[in-house]
Amino acid sequence: MMIFTPLCTFLGDSWNAWIMHFFLVILADVITVGSQVNPAVSVAIYLHDWIPFNGLCARLIGQGLAACIVFPMLGVFSPSHVPFSGPEIAEGLAIREAITTEFLVTMGLMLVILACTDFIKPPAHRPFVGIGIRALVVAGQHRTGPGMNPMIALGWAWYKGAGAEAPAAFWGRHLAVYLGGAVAGGAA
């Protein structure tokens, strides 16, 4: 999933983007047998006693390593004519608004996942989760990018670096929005 998700950032809002994202979510779920690729989801299911603490740690380590490996790989292997990006806070957006956006879209993600798995049941829930995730990505993309996943945001920030900003300010803001907002939204 970590390989597929950055590819969805440049798909745009067109119908092909929706279809591509729909199938990529299903494919990632089938390949990984429903494992969580999102730390906010992993923390939420840990808080609800669905996985043990060592299961949470294993997921977080795997997600973090994947994020920090995949973005540099994609940067190397992506053709130069293909836009390549990740979650970033929109220019002029206050930190409070960015945290709120990540909180709300990640809480929406959890509601989509829980509703689909409770009412539709696996594996038939996959297309509905894919549609829900894509809708949430589109809802938040002009404010905080296609966030909802702290590790995708971490991987992009790791790959991109702080740029011209002071590293402490960049990482502090980045972690508050993409880790704090998303994990709080998932846990809510």
PDB file of C-alpha atoms in Angstrom:
ATOM      1  CA  MET A   1       0.000   0.000   0.000  1.00  0.00           C
ATOM      2  CA  MET A   2       2.888   2.357   0.746  1.00  0.00           C
ATOM      3  CA  ILE A   3       3.986   1.953  -2.868  1.00  0.00           C
ATOM      4  CA  PHE A   4       0.512   2.536  -4.291  1.00  0.00           C
ATOM      5  CA  THR A   5      -0.621   5.470  -2.160  1.00  0.00           C
ATOM      6  CA  PRO A   6       1.928   8.069  -3.359  1.00  0.00           C
ATOM      7  CA  LEU A   7       0.883   7.197  -6.901  1.00  0.00           C
ATOM      8  CA  CYS A   8      -2.614   8.386  -6.051  1.00  0.00           C
ATOM      9  CA  THR A   9      -1.416  11.905  -5.209  1.00  0.00           C
ATOM     10  CA  PHE A  10      -0.973  12.888  -8.820  1.00  0.00           C
ATOM     11  CA  LEU A  11      -4.058  11.141 -10.150  1.00  0.00           C
ATOM     12  CA  GLY A  12      -6.184  14.207  -9.482  1.00  0.00           C
ATOM     13  CA  ASP A  13      -9.950  14.382  -9.151  1.00  0.00           C
ATOM     14  CA  SER A  14     -10.806  12.726 -12.448  1.00  0.00           C
ATOM     15  CA  TRP A  15     -12.887   9.570 -12.722  1.00  0.00           C
ATOM     16  CA  ASN A  16      -9.731   7.590 -13.634  1.00  0.00           C
ATOM     17  CA  ALA A  17      -8.211   8.658 -10.311  1.00  0.00           C
ATOM     18  CA  TRP A  18     -11.225   7.367  -8.438  1.00  0.00           C
ATOM     19  CA  ILE A  19     -11.151   4.062 -10.308  1.00  0.00           C
ATOM     20  CA  MET A  20      -7.385   3.664  -9.873  1.00  0.00           C
ATOM     21  CA  HIS A  21      -7.545   4.398  -6.150  1.00  0.00           C
ATOM     22  CA  PHE A  22     -10.528   2.059  -5.770  1.00  0.00           C
ATOM     23  CA  PHE A  23      -8.576  -0.862  -7.247  1.00  0.00           C
ATOM     24  CA  LEU A  24      -5.301  -0.018  -5.500  1.00  0.00           C
ATOM     25  CA  VAL A  25      -6.991  -0.092  -2.083  1.00  0.00           C
ATOM     26  CA  ILE A  26      -8.552  -3.465  -2.898  1.00  0.00           C
ATOM     27  CA  LEU A  27      -5.231  -4.803  -4.220  1.00  0.00           C
ATOM     28  CA  ALA A  28      -3.304  -3.639  -1.157  1.00  0.00           C
ATOM     29  CA  ASP A  29      -5.907  -5.196   1.142  1.00  0.00           C
ATOM     30  CA  VAL A  30      -5.770  -8.507  -0.742  1.00  0.00           C
ATOM     31  CA  ILE A  31      -1.957  -8.593  -0.867  1.00  0.00           C
ATOM     32  CA  THR A  32      -1.520  -7.739   2.803  1.00  0.00           C
ATOM     33  CA  VAL A  33      -4.498  -9.803   3.986  1.00  0.00           C
ATOM     34  CA  GLY A  34      -6.194  -6.806   5.570  1.00  0.00           C
ATOM     35  CA  SER A  35      -3.247  -5.617   7.631  1.00  0.00           C
ATOM     36  CA  GLN A  36      -3.172  -1.993   8.652  1.00  0.00           C
ATOM     37  CA  VAL A  37      -0.867   0.259   6.668  1.00  0.00           C
ATOM     38  CA  ASN A  38      -1.895   3.304   8.659  1.00  0.00           C
ATOM     39  CA  PRO A  39      -0.519   3.998  12.155  1.00  0.00           C
ATOM     40  CA  ALA A  40      -3.653   5.959  13.076  1.00  0.00           C
ATOM     41  CA  VAL A  41      -5.720   2.836  12.362  1.00  0.00           C
ATOM     42  CA  SER A  42      -3.206   0.634  14.198  1.00  0.00           C
ATOM     43  CA  VAL A  43      -3.304   2.870  17.286  1.00  0.00           C
ATOM     44  CA  ALA A  44      -7.109   2.971  17.172  1.00  0.00           C
ATOM     45  CA  ILE A  45      -7.459  -0.800  16.991  1.00  0.00           C
ATOM     46  CA  TYR A  46      -4.910  -1.163  19.791  1.00  0.00           C
ATOM     47  CA  LEU A  47      -6.902   1.263  21.961  1.00  0.00           C
ATOM     48  CA  HIS A  48     -10.001  -0.840  21.296  1.00  0.00           C
ATOM     49  CA  ASP A  49      -8.127  -4.021  22.363  1.00  0.00           C
ATOM     50  CA  TRP A  50      -8.250  -5.615  18.913  1.00  0.00           C
ATOM     51  CA  ILE A  51      -4.467  -6.142  18.792  1.00  0.00           C
ATOM     52  CA  PRO A  52      -1.863  -6.603  21.562  1.00  0.00           C
ATOM     53  CA  PHE A  53       0.853  -4.031  22.292  1.00  0.00           C
ATOM     54  CA  ASN A  54       3.552  -6.081  20.530  1.00  0.00           C
ATOM     55  CA  GLY A  55       1.276  -6.224  17.459  1.00  0.00           C
ATOM     56  CA  LEU A  56       1.007  -2.435  17.548  1.00  0.00           C
ATOM     57  CA  CYS A  57       4.792  -2.072  17.820  1.00  0.00           C
ATOM     58  CA  ALA A  58       5.397  -4.468  14.921  1.00  0.00           C
ATOM     59  CA  ARG A  59       2.918  -2.576  12.731  1.00  0.00           C
ATOM     60  CA  LEU A  60       4.384   0.836  13.587  1.00  0.00           C
ATOM     61  CA  ILE A  61       7.953  -0.294  12.902  1.00  0.00           C
ATOM     62  CA  GLY A  62       6.961  -1.904   9.599  1.00  0.00           C
ATOM     63  CA  GLN A  63       4.933   1.123   8.535  1.00  0.00           C
ATOM     64  CA  GLY A  64       7.752   3.520   9.413  1.00  0.00           C
ATOM     65  CA  LEU A  65      10.410   1.512   7.603  1.00  0.00           C
ATOM     66  CA  ALA A  66       8.202   1.126   4.548  1.00  0.00           C
ATOM     67  CA  ALA A  67       7.509   4.859   4.410  1.00  0.00           C
ATOM     68  CA  CYS A  68      11.172   5.820   4.670  1.00  0.00           C
ATOM     69  CA  ILE A  69      12.188   3.280   2.012  1.00  0.00           C
ATOM     70  CA  VAL A  70       9.366   3.667  -0.512  1.00  0.00           C
ATOM     71  CA  PHE A  71       9.465   7.439  -1.074  1.00  0.00           C
ATOM     72  CA  PRO A  72      13.173   7.487  -2.005  1.00  0.00           C
ATOM     73  CA  MET A  73      12.566   4.439  -4.241  1.00  0.00           C
ATOM     74  CA  LEU A  74       9.683   6.180  -5.975  1.00  0.00           C
ATOM     75  CA  GLY A  75      11.785   9.312  -6.337  1.00  0.00           C
ATOM     76  CA  VAL A  76      14.441   7.297  -8.157  1.00  0.00           C
ATOM     77  CA  PHE A  77      12.146   5.166 -10.304  1.00  0.00           C
ATOM     78  CA  SER A  78       9.411   7.679 -11.183  1.00  0.00           C
ATOM     79  CA  PRO A  79       9.720   9.124 -14.680  1.00  0.00           C
ATOM     80  CA  SER A  80      10.640  12.806 -14.724  1.00  0.00           C
ATOM     81  CA  HIS A  81       7.372  13.758 -16.459  1.00  0.00           C
ATOM     82  CA  VAL A  82       5.257  12.280 -13.638  1.00  0.00           C
ATOM     83  CA  PRO A  83       4.492  14.669 -10.776  1.00  0.00           C
ATOM     84  CA  PHE A  84       5.587  13.188  -7.472  1.00  0.00           C
ATOM     85  CA  SER A  85       4.493  14.626  -4.157  1.00  0.00           C
ATOM     86  CA  GLY A  86       3.138  13.893  -0.733  1.00  0.00           C
ATOM     87  CA  PRO A  87       1.072  15.494   2.004  1.00  0.00           C
ATOM     88  CA  GLU A  88       1.876  19.124   2.701  1.00  0.00           C
ATOM     89  CA  ILE A  89       0.079  21.855   4.590  1.00  0.00           C
ATOM     90  CA  ALA A  90      -1.516  24.344   2.199  1.00  0.00           C
ATOM     91  CA  GLU A  91       0.126  27.738   2.099  1.00  0.00           C
ATOM     92  CA  GLY A  92      -1.581  30.151   4.467  1.00  0.00           C
ATOM     93  CA  LEU A  93      -3.426  27.434   6.395  1.00  0.00           C
ATOM     94  CA  ALA A  94      -3.135  27.849  10.164  1.00  0.00           C
ATOM     95  CA  ILE A  95      -1.706  24.916  12.100  1.00  0.00           C
ATOM     96  CA  ARG A  96      -4.919  24.619  14.119  1.00  0.00           C
ATOM     97  CA  GLU A  97      -6.927  24.290  10.899  1.00  0.00           C
ATOM     98  CA  ALA A  98      -4.478  21.727   9.506  1.00  0.00           C
ATOM     99  CA  ILE A  99      -4.649  19.631  12.691  1.00  0.00           C
ATOM    100  CA  THR A 100      -8.452  19.842  12.624  1.00  0.00           C
ATOM    101  CA  THR A 101      -8.522  18.740   8.984  1.00  0.00           C
ATOM    102  CA  GLU A 102      -6.302  15.727   9.660  1.00  0.00           C
ATOM    103  CA  PHE A 103      -8.334  14.889  12.763  1.00  0.00           C
ATOM    104  CA  LEU A 104     -11.624  14.975  10.852  1.00  0.00           C
ATOM    105  CA  VAL A 105     -10.517  13.062   7.751  1.00  0.00           C
ATOM    106  CA  THR A 106      -8.823  10.375   9.849  1.00  0.00           C
ATOM    107  CA  MET A 107     -11.866  10.074  12.087  1.00  0.00           C
ATOM    108  CA  GLY A 108     -13.897   9.771   8.871  1.00  0.00           C
ATOM    109  CA  LEU A 109     -11.522   7.032   7.730  1.00  0.00           C
ATOM    110  CA  MET A 110     -12.122   5.081  10.932  1.00  0.00           C
ATOM    111  CA  LEU A 111     -15.886   5.504  10.593  1.00  0.00           C
ATOM    112  CA  VAL A 112     -15.749   4.258   6.987  1.00  0.00           C
ATOM    113  CA  ILE A 113     -13.647   1.237   7.969  1.00  0.00           C
ATOM    114  CA  LEU A 114     -15.799   0.372  10.978  1.00  0.00           C
ATOM    115  CA  ALA A 115     -19.086   0.854   9.124  1.00  0.00           C
ATOM    116  CA  CYS A 116     -17.929  -1.224   6.165  1.00  0.00           C
ATOM    117  CA  THR A 117     -16.528  -4.070   8.243  1.00  0.00           C
ATOM    118  CA  ASP A 118     -19.534  -4.128  10.587  1.00  0.00           C
ATOM    119  CA  PHE A 119     -22.333  -3.837   8.043  1.00  0.00           C
ATOM    120  CA  ILE A 120     -20.890  -5.240   4.822  1.00  0.00           C
ATOM    121  CA  LYS A 121     -18.322  -7.714   6.211  1.00  0.00           C
ATOM    122  CA  PRO A 122     -14.969  -8.672   4.672  1.00  0.00           C
ATOM    123  CA  PRO A 123     -14.017  -9.212   1.884  1.00  0.00           C
ATOM    124  CA  ALA A 124     -17.062  -7.539   0.262  1.00  0.00           C
ATOM    125  CA  HIS A 125     -16.275  -4.332   2.175  1.00  0.00           C
ATOM    126  CA  ARG A 126     -13.112  -3.602   0.149  1.00  0.00           C
ATOM    127  CA  PRO A 127     -14.691  -1.578  -2.691  1.00  0.00           C
ATOM    128  CA  PHE A 128     -16.631   0.560  -0.227  1.00  0.00           C
ATOM    129  CA  VAL A 129     -13.544   1.234   1.875  1.00  0.00           C
ATOM    130  CA  GLY A 130     -11.701   2.208  -1.334  1.00  0.00           C
ATOM    131  CA  ILE A 131     -14.428   4.657  -2.329  1.00  0.00           C
ATOM    132  CA  GLY A 132     -14.556   6.081   1.192  1.00  0.00           C
ATOM    133  CA  ILE A 133     -10.794   6.576   1.376  1.00  0.00           C
ATOM    134  CA  ARG A 134     -10.706   8.266  -2.020  1.00  0.00           C
ATOM    135  CA  ALA A 135     -13.540  10.607  -1.028  1.00  0.00           C
ATOM    136  CA  LEU A 136     -11.685  11.555   2.159  1.00  0.00           C
ATOM    137  CA  VAL A 137      -8.438  12.130   0.231  1.00  0.00           C
ATOM    138  CA  VAL A 138     -10.258  14.482  -2.129  1.00  0.00           C
ATOM    139  CA  ALA A 139     -11.958  16.224   0.818  1.00  0.00           C
ATOM    140  CA  GLY A 140      -8.659  17.034   2.530  1.00  0.00           C
ATOM    141  CA  GLN A 141      -6.235  17.348  -0.371  1.00  0.00           C
ATOM    142  CA  HIS A 142      -6.416  21.127  -0.760  1.00  0.00           C
ATOM    143  CA  ARG A 143      -5.785  21.712   2.932  1.00  0.00           C
ATOM    144  CA  THR A 144      -3.287  19.112   4.134  1.00  0.00           C
ATOM    145  CA  GLY A 145      -2.679  17.005   1.051  1.00  0.00           C
ATOM    146  CA  PRO A 146      -3.728  13.395   0.897  1.00  0.00           C
ATOM    147  CA  GLY A 147      -2.954  12.853   4.564  1.00  0.00           C
ATOM    148  CA  MET A 148      -4.793  10.517   6.957  1.00  0.00           C
ATOM    149  CA  ASN A 149      -1.690   8.354   7.223  1.00  0.00           C
ATOM    150  CA  PRO A 150       1.134   9.583   9.459  1.00  0.00           C
ATOM    151  CA  MET A 151       3.667   7.260   7.831  1.00  0.00           C
ATOM    152  CA  ILE A 152       2.961   8.478   4.312  1.00  0.00           C
ATOM    153  CA  ALA A 153       3.424  12.013   5.625  1.00  0.00           C
ATOM    154  CA  LEU A 154       6.609  10.931   7.434  1.00  0.00           C
ATOM    155  CA  GLY A 155       7.982   9.228   4.321  1.00  0.00           C
ATOM    156  CA  TRP A 156       7.348  12.295   2.177  1.00  0.00           C
ATOM    157  CA  ALA A 157       8.867  14.651   4.763  1.00  0.00           C
ATOM    158  CA  TRP A 158      11.877  12.348   5.134  1.00  0.00           C
ATOM    159  CA  TYR A 159      12.343  12.282   1.361  1.00  0.00           C
ATOM    160  CA  LYS A 160      11.733  15.986   0.819  1.00  0.00           C
ATOM    161  CA  GLY A 161      13.561  17.257   3.886  1.00  0.00           C
ATOM    162  CA  ALA A 162      12.891  20.517   5.662  1.00  0.00           C
ATOM    163  CA  GLY A 163      13.900  22.593   2.650  1.00  0.00           C
ATOM    164  CA  ALA A 164      14.517  26.261   3.362  1.00  0.00           C
ATOM    165  CA  GLU A 165      12.746  26.108   6.725  1.00  0.00           C
ATOM    166  CA  ALA A 166      14.393  25.618  10.068  1.00  0.00           C
ATOM    167  CA  PRO A 167      14.315  21.846  10.641  1.00  0.00           C
ATOM    168  CA  ALA A 168      12.838  22.149  14.152  1.00  0.00           C
ATOM    169  CA  ALA A 169       9.941  24.311  12.924  1.00  0.00           C
ATOM    170  CA  PHE A 170       9.301  22.039   9.947  1.00  0.00           C
ATOM    171  CA  TRP A 171       9.318  18.809  11.950  1.00  0.00           C
ATOM    172  CA  GLY A 172       7.361  20.295  14.862  1.00  0.00           C
ATOM    173  CA  ARG A 173       4.572  21.519  12.587  1.00  0.00           C
ATOM    174  CA  HIS A 174       4.665  18.380  10.476  1.00  0.00           C
ATOM    175  CA  LEU A 175       4.442  16.016  13.452  1.00  0.00           C
ATOM    176  CA  ALA A 176       1.702  18.059  15.149  1.00  0.00           C
ATOM    177  CA  VAL A 177      -0.490  17.964  12.037  1.00  0.00           C
ATOM    178  CA  TYR A 178       0.198  14.576  10.498  1.00  0.00           C
ATOM    179  CA  LEU A 179       0.946  12.520  13.595  1.00  0.00           C
ATOM    180  CA  GLY A 180      -0.988  14.322  16.326  1.00  0.00           C
ATOM    181  CA  GLY A 181      -4.062  15.223  14.280  1.00  0.00           C
ATOM    182  CA  ALA A 182      -4.304  11.884  12.498  1.00  0.00           C
ATOM    183  CA  VAL A 183      -3.706   9.642  15.521  1.00  0.00           C
ATOM    184  CA  ALA A 184      -6.153  11.685  17.627  1.00  0.00           C
ATOM    185  CA  GLY A 185      -8.733  11.394  14.832  1.00  0.00           C
ATOM    186  CA  GLY A 186      -8.192   7.660  14.569  1.00  0.00           C
ATOM    187  CA  ALA A 187      -8.456   7.182  18.313  1.00  0.00           C
ATOM    188  CA  ALA A 188     -11.621   9.291  18.569  1.00  0.00           C
TER     189      ALA A 188
END
